[in-house]
């Protein structure tokens, strides 16, 4: 298949626009590294075949095995992306390729693993995308948390970053881990919405995501929530006077929930939820408040 002489060889690719052989060097591990061409830092290069530009390793694979099926990529079993030895290549999905990359500790460019990226390293994703700059994410690595924090985009009001027609963290998850199943969301293990580090992203249900917010203290509570109708002081006041309000426990109380709701311009259901501790759960419930008041009276 390949013509070799000592440590070098060449191959004539069908449809090669410059009508010259592709030359390569045979490395000690058996990889074939292209020489005489401008290559990326990861060793990959591009070539024009039948008027269309493609990666050299893809052109070599198709030269011997035919067209690569749609949706499939070339996996390098040798973990060297610039290798054109067809014995080191195998078809697979993008997910397979990403798993190979993670297992071997490879990432794009000059870094060896996600955790070893230097703090001043700027990482660009999918520079060859038809969306060009709209699909490019520049990040800086936080020295303490190791988060990949987006630096070249303006965050949304809730702290996320958008890229093209989606969110940056979802784009990065799909890029490195594969498709996101329908009905699932991308969760941040680091609880940092500005982070797009693949090793900090996991998928889960919306319920899982809410539980993450609660555990990390990111869930908006009380008057900090945009839909809040009361302040903390007003909510505590209503619970303090709860013995005077008609409830299941105090059926003989003279003050109706509708009356209390009218004082604050609310619906009865809102007051009921507050009294039965179904809302404002971060505040002491009415029983705890009674104990506090009782202690104050005693003192």
Short mmCIF file of C-alpha atoms in Angstrom, two decimals:
data_model
loop_
_atom_site.label_atom_id
_atom_site.label_comp_id
_atom_site.label_asym_id
_atom_site.label_seq_id
_atom_site.Cartn_x
_atom_site.Cartn_y
_atom_site.Cartn_z
CA UNK A 1 0.00 0.00 0.00
CA UNK A 2 2.69 2.46 1.08
CA UNK A 3 6.02 2.91 -0.65
CA UNK A 4 8.77 3.12 1.98
CA UNK A 5 12.51 3.59 1.96
CA UNK A 6 14.37 3.37 5.29
CA UNK A 7 12.55 5.76 7.64
CA UNK A 8 10.60 7.68 5.00
CA UNK A 9 7.89 6.93 2.47
CA UNK A 10 5.35 8.44 0.10
CA UNK A 11 1.84 7.77 -1.17
CA UNK A 12 0.03 8.96 -4.30
CA UNK A 13 -3.49 9.95 -3.31
CA UNK A 14 -6.25 9.83 -5.94
CA UNK A 15 -7.53 13.29 -6.77
CA UNK A 16 -4.66 15.14 -5.07
CA UNK A 17 -4.89 18.65 -6.54
CA UNK A 18 -1.13 19.41 -6.56
CA UNK A 19 -0.38 16.05 -8.25
CA UNK A 20 2.53 15.34 -5.93
CA UNK A 21 3.07 12.38 -3.61
CA UNK A 22 2.31 12.73 0.08
CA UNK A 23 5.56 12.23 1.99
CA UNK A 24 5.83 10.92 5.53
CA UNK A 25 8.35 9.91 8.17
CA UNK A 26 8.12 6.54 9.92
CA UNK A 27 8.41 7.08 13.67
CA UNK A 28 9.85 4.46 16.08
CA UNK A 29 6.34 3.56 17.32
CA UNK A 30 5.15 2.81 13.77
CA UNK A 31 3.24 6.05 13.22
CA UNK A 32 3.52 7.76 9.85
CA UNK A 33 4.06 11.51 10.31
CA UNK A 34 3.50 13.79 7.31
CA UNK A 35 6.51 15.88 6.29
CA UNK A 36 6.95 18.79 3.88
CA UNK A 37 3.59 20.34 4.73
CA UNK A 38 2.29 22.90 7.20
CA UNK A 39 0.72 21.04 10.10
CA UNK A 40 -1.23 22.00 13.20
CA UNK A 41 0.30 21.68 16.67
CA UNK A 42 -1.40 18.30 17.10
CA UNK A 43 0.27 17.01 13.92
CA UNK A 44 -2.79 17.14 11.68
CA UNK A 45 -2.72 18.73 8.25
CA UNK A 46 -5.15 19.46 5.44
CA UNK A 47 -5.09 18.52 1.78
CA UNK A 48 -7.20 19.27 -1.28
CA UNK A 49 -8.75 16.17 -2.89
CA UNK A 50 -10.91 16.55 -6.01
CA UNK A 51 -11.27 20.26 -5.31
CA UNK A 52 -12.42 19.76 -1.69
CA UNK A 53 -10.28 20.41 1.38
CA UNK A 54 -10.14 17.69 4.03
CA UNK A 55 -7.83 16.32 6.72
CA UNK A 56 -4.91 14.29 5.39
CA UNK A 57 -5.63 11.26 7.58
CA UNK A 58 -9.24 11.17 6.30
CA UNK A 59 -8.03 11.41 2.71
CA UNK A 60 -5.63 8.50 3.26
CA UNK A 61 -8.35 6.36 4.87
CA UNK A 62 -10.81 7.03 2.04
CA UNK A 63 -8.08 6.34 -0.53
CA UNK A 64 -7.88 2.73 0.67
CA UNK A 65 -11.29 2.01 2.18
CA UNK A 66 -13.70 4.30 0.37
CA UNK A 67 -15.94 7.10 1.61
CA UNK A 68 -16.35 7.53 5.35
CA UNK A 69 -20.04 7.04 6.32
CA UNK A 70 -21.90 10.13 7.49
CA UNK A 71 -21.68 10.65 11.24
CA UNK A 72 -18.47 8.64 11.63
CA UNK A 73 -14.94 9.85 12.39
CA UNK A 74 -11.45 8.38 12.22
CA UNK A 75 -10.14 7.16 15.57
CA UNK A 76 -6.38 6.98 16.02
CA UNK A 77 -5.54 3.82 17.96
CA UNK A 78 -2.01 5.19 18.43
CA UNK A 79 -3.36 8.41 20.05
CA UNK A 80 -1.44 10.55 17.53
CA UNK A 81 -3.94 12.63 15.55
CA UNK A 82 -1.45 13.33 12.75
CA UNK A 83 -0.70 9.66 12.00
CA UNK A 84 -1.59 8.45 8.49
CA UNK A 85 -0.72 4.77 8.98
CA UNK A 86 -4.00 3.05 8.07
CA UNK A 87 -3.19 0.22 10.48
CA UNK A 88 -3.48 2.81 13.26
CA UNK A 89 -6.90 4.06 12.11
CA UNK A 90 -10.38 2.80 12.87
CA UNK A 91 -13.89 4.12 12.20
CA UNK A 92 -16.04 5.19 15.13
CA UNK A 93 -18.53 7.76 16.36
CA UNK A 94 -17.61 11.15 17.75
CA UNK A 95 -18.48 9.79 21.21
CA UNK A 96 -15.99 6.92 20.69
CA UNK A 97 -13.34 9.43 19.68
CA UNK A 98 -13.92 11.62 22.71
CA UNK A 99 -13.77 8.61 25.05
CA UNK A 100 -10.45 7.62 23.44
CA UNK A 101 -9.18 11.15 24.02
CA UNK A 102 -10.23 11.24 27.67
CA UNK A 103 -8.86 7.76 28.45
CA UNK A 104 -5.48 8.59 26.91
CA UNK A 105 -5.33 12.06 28.52
CA UNK A 106 -5.29 13.81 25.15
CA UNK A 107 -6.88 17.17 24.37
CA UNK A 108 -6.58 19.44 21.37
CA UNK A 109 -3.36 21.37 20.86
CA UNK A 110 -0.31 21.31 23.14
CA UNK A 111 -1.93 20.08 26.38
CA UNK A 112 -1.89 16.52 27.69
CA UNK A 113 -4.97 16.48 29.93
CA UNK A 114 -7.78 18.72 31.13
CA UNK A 115 -6.16 19.17 34.55
CA UNK A 116 -2.69 20.06 33.24
CA UNK A 117 -3.73 23.11 31.21
CA UNK A 118 -1.85 26.21 32.34
CA UNK A 119 -3.82 29.14 33.85
CA UNK A 120 -2.92 31.51 31.00
CA UNK A 121 -3.85 29.04 28.27
CA UNK A 122 -6.56 30.16 25.85
CA UNK A 123 -8.60 27.25 24.47
CA UNK A 124 -10.48 27.63 21.19
CA UNK A 125 -13.16 25.13 20.28
CA UNK A 126 -14.13 24.04 16.78
CA UNK A 127 -12.17 26.66 14.85
CA UNK A 128 -12.93 24.79 11.62
CA UNK A 129 -16.70 24.98 12.12
CA UNK A 130 -18.78 26.61 9.36
CA UNK A 131 -19.99 28.98 12.09
CA UNK A 132 -16.39 30.22 12.50
CA UNK A 133 -16.07 32.79 15.31
CA UNK A 134 -19.64 32.19 16.45
CA UNK A 135 -18.58 28.71 17.55
CA UNK A 136 -15.29 29.74 19.16
CA UNK A 137 -14.88 29.81 22.93
CA UNK A 138 -11.82 31.36 24.60
CA UNK A 139 -11.30 30.37 28.21
CA UNK A 140 -8.91 31.07 31.05
CA UNK A 141 -8.16 28.41 33.62
CA UNK A 142 -8.90 29.31 37.24
CA UNK A 143 -5.79 28.31 39.22
CA UNK A 144 -7.79 27.43 42.33
CA UNK A 145 -10.92 25.67 41.00
CA UNK A 146 -9.47 24.56 37.63
CA UNK A 147 -12.64 25.84 35.98
CA UNK A 148 -12.47 26.85 32.32
CA UNK A 149 -14.03 30.32 32.54
CA UNK A 150 -15.24 31.97 29.34
CA UNK A 151 -13.51 35.29 28.63
CA UNK A 152 -14.51 36.31 25.12
CA UNK A 153 -18.29 36.58 25.58
CA UNK A 154 -20.81 38.57 27.61
CA UNK A 155 -22.74 36.46 30.15
CA UNK A 156 -26.53 36.25 30.20
CA UNK A 157 -28.33 37.79 33.23
CA UNK A 158 -28.28 34.39 34.97
CA UNK A 159 -24.53 33.91 34.45
CA UNK A 160 -24.39 31.53 31.47
CA UNK A 161 -22.72 32.16 28.10
CA UNK A 162 -24.32 31.72 24.70
CA UNK A 163 -22.57 30.52 21.54
CA UNK A 164 -24.30 30.49 18.14
CA UNK A 165 -27.78 29.01 18.80
CA UNK A 166 -27.15 27.47 22.22
CA UNK A 167 -25.33 27.70 25.54
CA UNK A 168 -21.55 27.36 25.72
CA UNK A 169 -21.57 24.68 28.44
CA UNK A 170 -24.01 22.50 26.45
CA UNK A 171 -21.89 22.94 23.32
CA UNK A 172 -18.76 21.89 25.21
CA UNK A 173 -20.48 18.85 26.74
CA UNK A 174 -21.61 17.64 23.31
CA UNK A 175 -18.17 18.36 21.87
CA UNK A 176 -16.31 16.21 24.40
CA UNK A 177 -18.89 13.73 25.73
CA UNK A 178 -21.50 13.26 22.98
CA UNK A 179 -25.18 14.08 22.51
CA UNK A 180 -27.43 15.17 25.37
CA UNK A 181 -30.46 12.84 25.70
CA UNK A 182 -33.87 14.48 25.31
CA UNK A 183 -35.19 15.83 28.60
CA UNK A 184 -31.75 16.05 30.22
CA UNK A 185 -29.74 19.12 31.19
CA UNK A 186 -26.02 19.77 31.69
CA UNK A 187 -25.08 20.20 35.36
CA UNK A 188 -22.00 21.98 36.73
CA UNK A 189 -20.19 19.85 39.32
CA UNK A 190 -18.19 22.95 40.22
CA UNK A 191 -21.37 25.07 40.67
CA UNK A 192 -19.78 27.76 38.45
CA UNK A 193 -22.07 28.78 35.59
CA UNK A 194 -19.22 30.52 33.76
CA UNK A 195 -17.30 27.23 33.58
CA UNK A 196 -17.21 25.14 30.39
CA UNK A 197 -14.58 22.58 31.49
CA UNK A 198 -15.61 19.16 30.10
CA UNK A 199 -14.49 17.41 33.31
CA UNK A 200 -16.79 19.68 35.36
CA UNK A 201 -19.90 18.92 33.28
CA UNK A 202 -22.32 16.02 33.75
CA UNK A 203 -25.84 15.40 32.51
CA UNK A 204 -28.90 14.92 34.70
CA UNK A 205 -32.60 15.61 34.98
CA UNK A 206 -34.00 19.08 35.75
CA UNK A 207 -34.76 17.73 39.24
CA UNK A 208 -31.09 16.81 39.71
CA UNK A 209 -30.14 20.33 38.63
CA UNK A 210 -32.48 21.93 41.17
CA UNK A 211 -31.10 19.70 43.93
CA UNK A 212 -27.58 20.83 42.95
CA UNK A 213 -28.68 24.46 43.33
CA UNK A 214 -30.18 23.83 46.76
CA UNK A 215 -27.13 21.90 48.03
CA UNK A 216 -24.71 24.57 46.79
CA UNK A 217 -26.83 27.48 48.07
CA UNK A 218 -27.37 28.86 44.55
CA UNK A 219 -31.15 28.49 44.69
CA UNK A 220 -32.80 31.92 44.99
CA UNK A 221 -34.73 32.23 48.25
CA UNK A 222 -37.22 34.65 49.75
CA UNK A 223 -37.02 38.26 48.63
CA UNK A 224 -34.02 37.47 46.37
CA UNK A 225 -36.35 35.50 44.10
CA UNK A 226 -37.83 37.57 41.28
CA UNK A 227 -41.35 36.18 41.92
CA UNK A 228 -41.34 36.99 45.65
CA UNK A 229 -44.42 38.87 46.95
CA UNK A 230 -43.14 39.47 50.49
CA UNK A 231 -40.02 40.40 52.39
CA UNK A 232 -38.47 38.14 55.03
CA UNK A 233 -39.76 40.47 57.78
CA UNK A 234 -43.34 40.28 56.46
CA UNK A 235 -43.20 36.48 56.19
CA UNK A 236 -41.93 36.18 59.78
CA UNK A 237 -44.66 38.58 60.99
CA UNK A 238 -47.37 36.37 59.45
CA UNK A 239 -45.91 33.31 61.15
CA UNK A 240 -45.70 35.16 64.47
CA UNK A 241 -49.43 35.92 64.36
CA UNK A 242 -50.27 32.43 63.07
CA UNK A 243 -52.08 31.51 66.35
CA UNK A 244 -54.61 34.22 65.49
CA UNK A 245 -55.20 32.93 61.94
CA UNK A 246 -57.75 30.24 61.12
CA UNK A 247 -55.99 27.00 60.13
CA UNK A 248 -56.54 23.28 60.66
CA UNK A 249 -54.72 23.61 63.98
CA UNK A 250 -56.53 26.81 64.98
CA UNK A 251 -60.03 26.36 63.61
CA UNK A 252 -61.51 28.65 66.27
CA UNK A 253 -59.14 31.54 65.49
CA UNK A 254 -61.01 34.64 64.47
CA UNK A 255 -58.68 35.94 61.73
CA UNK A 256 -59.31 34.46 58.28
CA UNK A 257 -56.51 33.69 55.83
CA UNK A 258 -58.34 35.74 53.19
CA UNK A 259 -58.14 38.80 55.44
CA UNK A 260 -54.40 38.43 55.97
CA UNK A 261 -53.91 37.92 52.23
CA UNK A 262 -55.84 41.14 51.55
CA UNK A 263 -53.49 43.10 53.82
CA UNK A 264 -50.56 42.27 51.53
CA UNK A 265 -52.42 42.17 48.21
CA UNK A 266 -52.02 38.40 47.90
CA UNK A 267 -54.18 35.33 47.28
CA UNK A 268 -55.31 33.12 50.16
CA UNK A 269 -53.28 30.20 48.73
CA UNK A 270 -50.07 32.20 49.20
CA UNK A 271 -50.79 32.72 52.92
CA UNK A 272 -51.79 29.07 53.32
CA UNK A 273 -48.49 27.88 51.82
CA UNK A 274 -46.59 30.20 54.17
CA UNK A 275 -48.50 29.00 57.25
CA UNK A 276 -48.10 25.32 56.41
CA UNK A 277 -44.35 25.76 55.66
CA UNK A 278 -44.72 24.85 51.98
CA UNK A 279 -42.97 28.10 51.05
CA UNK A 280 -40.28 30.26 52.67
CA UNK A 281 -38.72 27.07 54.00
CA UNK A 282 -35.41 28.81 54.70
CA UNK A 283 -37.12 30.81 57.51
CA UNK A 284 -38.07 29.38 60.93
CA UNK A 285 -41.52 27.76 60.77
CA UNK A 286 -44.37 29.03 62.96
CA UNK A 287 -43.62 26.52 65.74
CA UNK A 288 -39.97 27.53 65.89
CA UNK A 289 -40.93 31.21 65.93
CA UNK A 290 -43.28 30.58 68.87
CA UNK A 291 -40.38 29.05 70.81
CA UNK A 292 -38.21 32.06 70.00
CA UNK A 293 -40.93 34.47 71.15
CA UNK A 294 -41.52 32.41 74.31
CA UNK A 295 -37.79 32.56 75.16
CA UNK A 296 -37.81 36.34 74.67
CA UNK A 297 -40.82 36.69 76.97
CA UNK A 298 -39.15 34.57 79.67
CA UNK A 299 -35.92 36.52 79.49
#
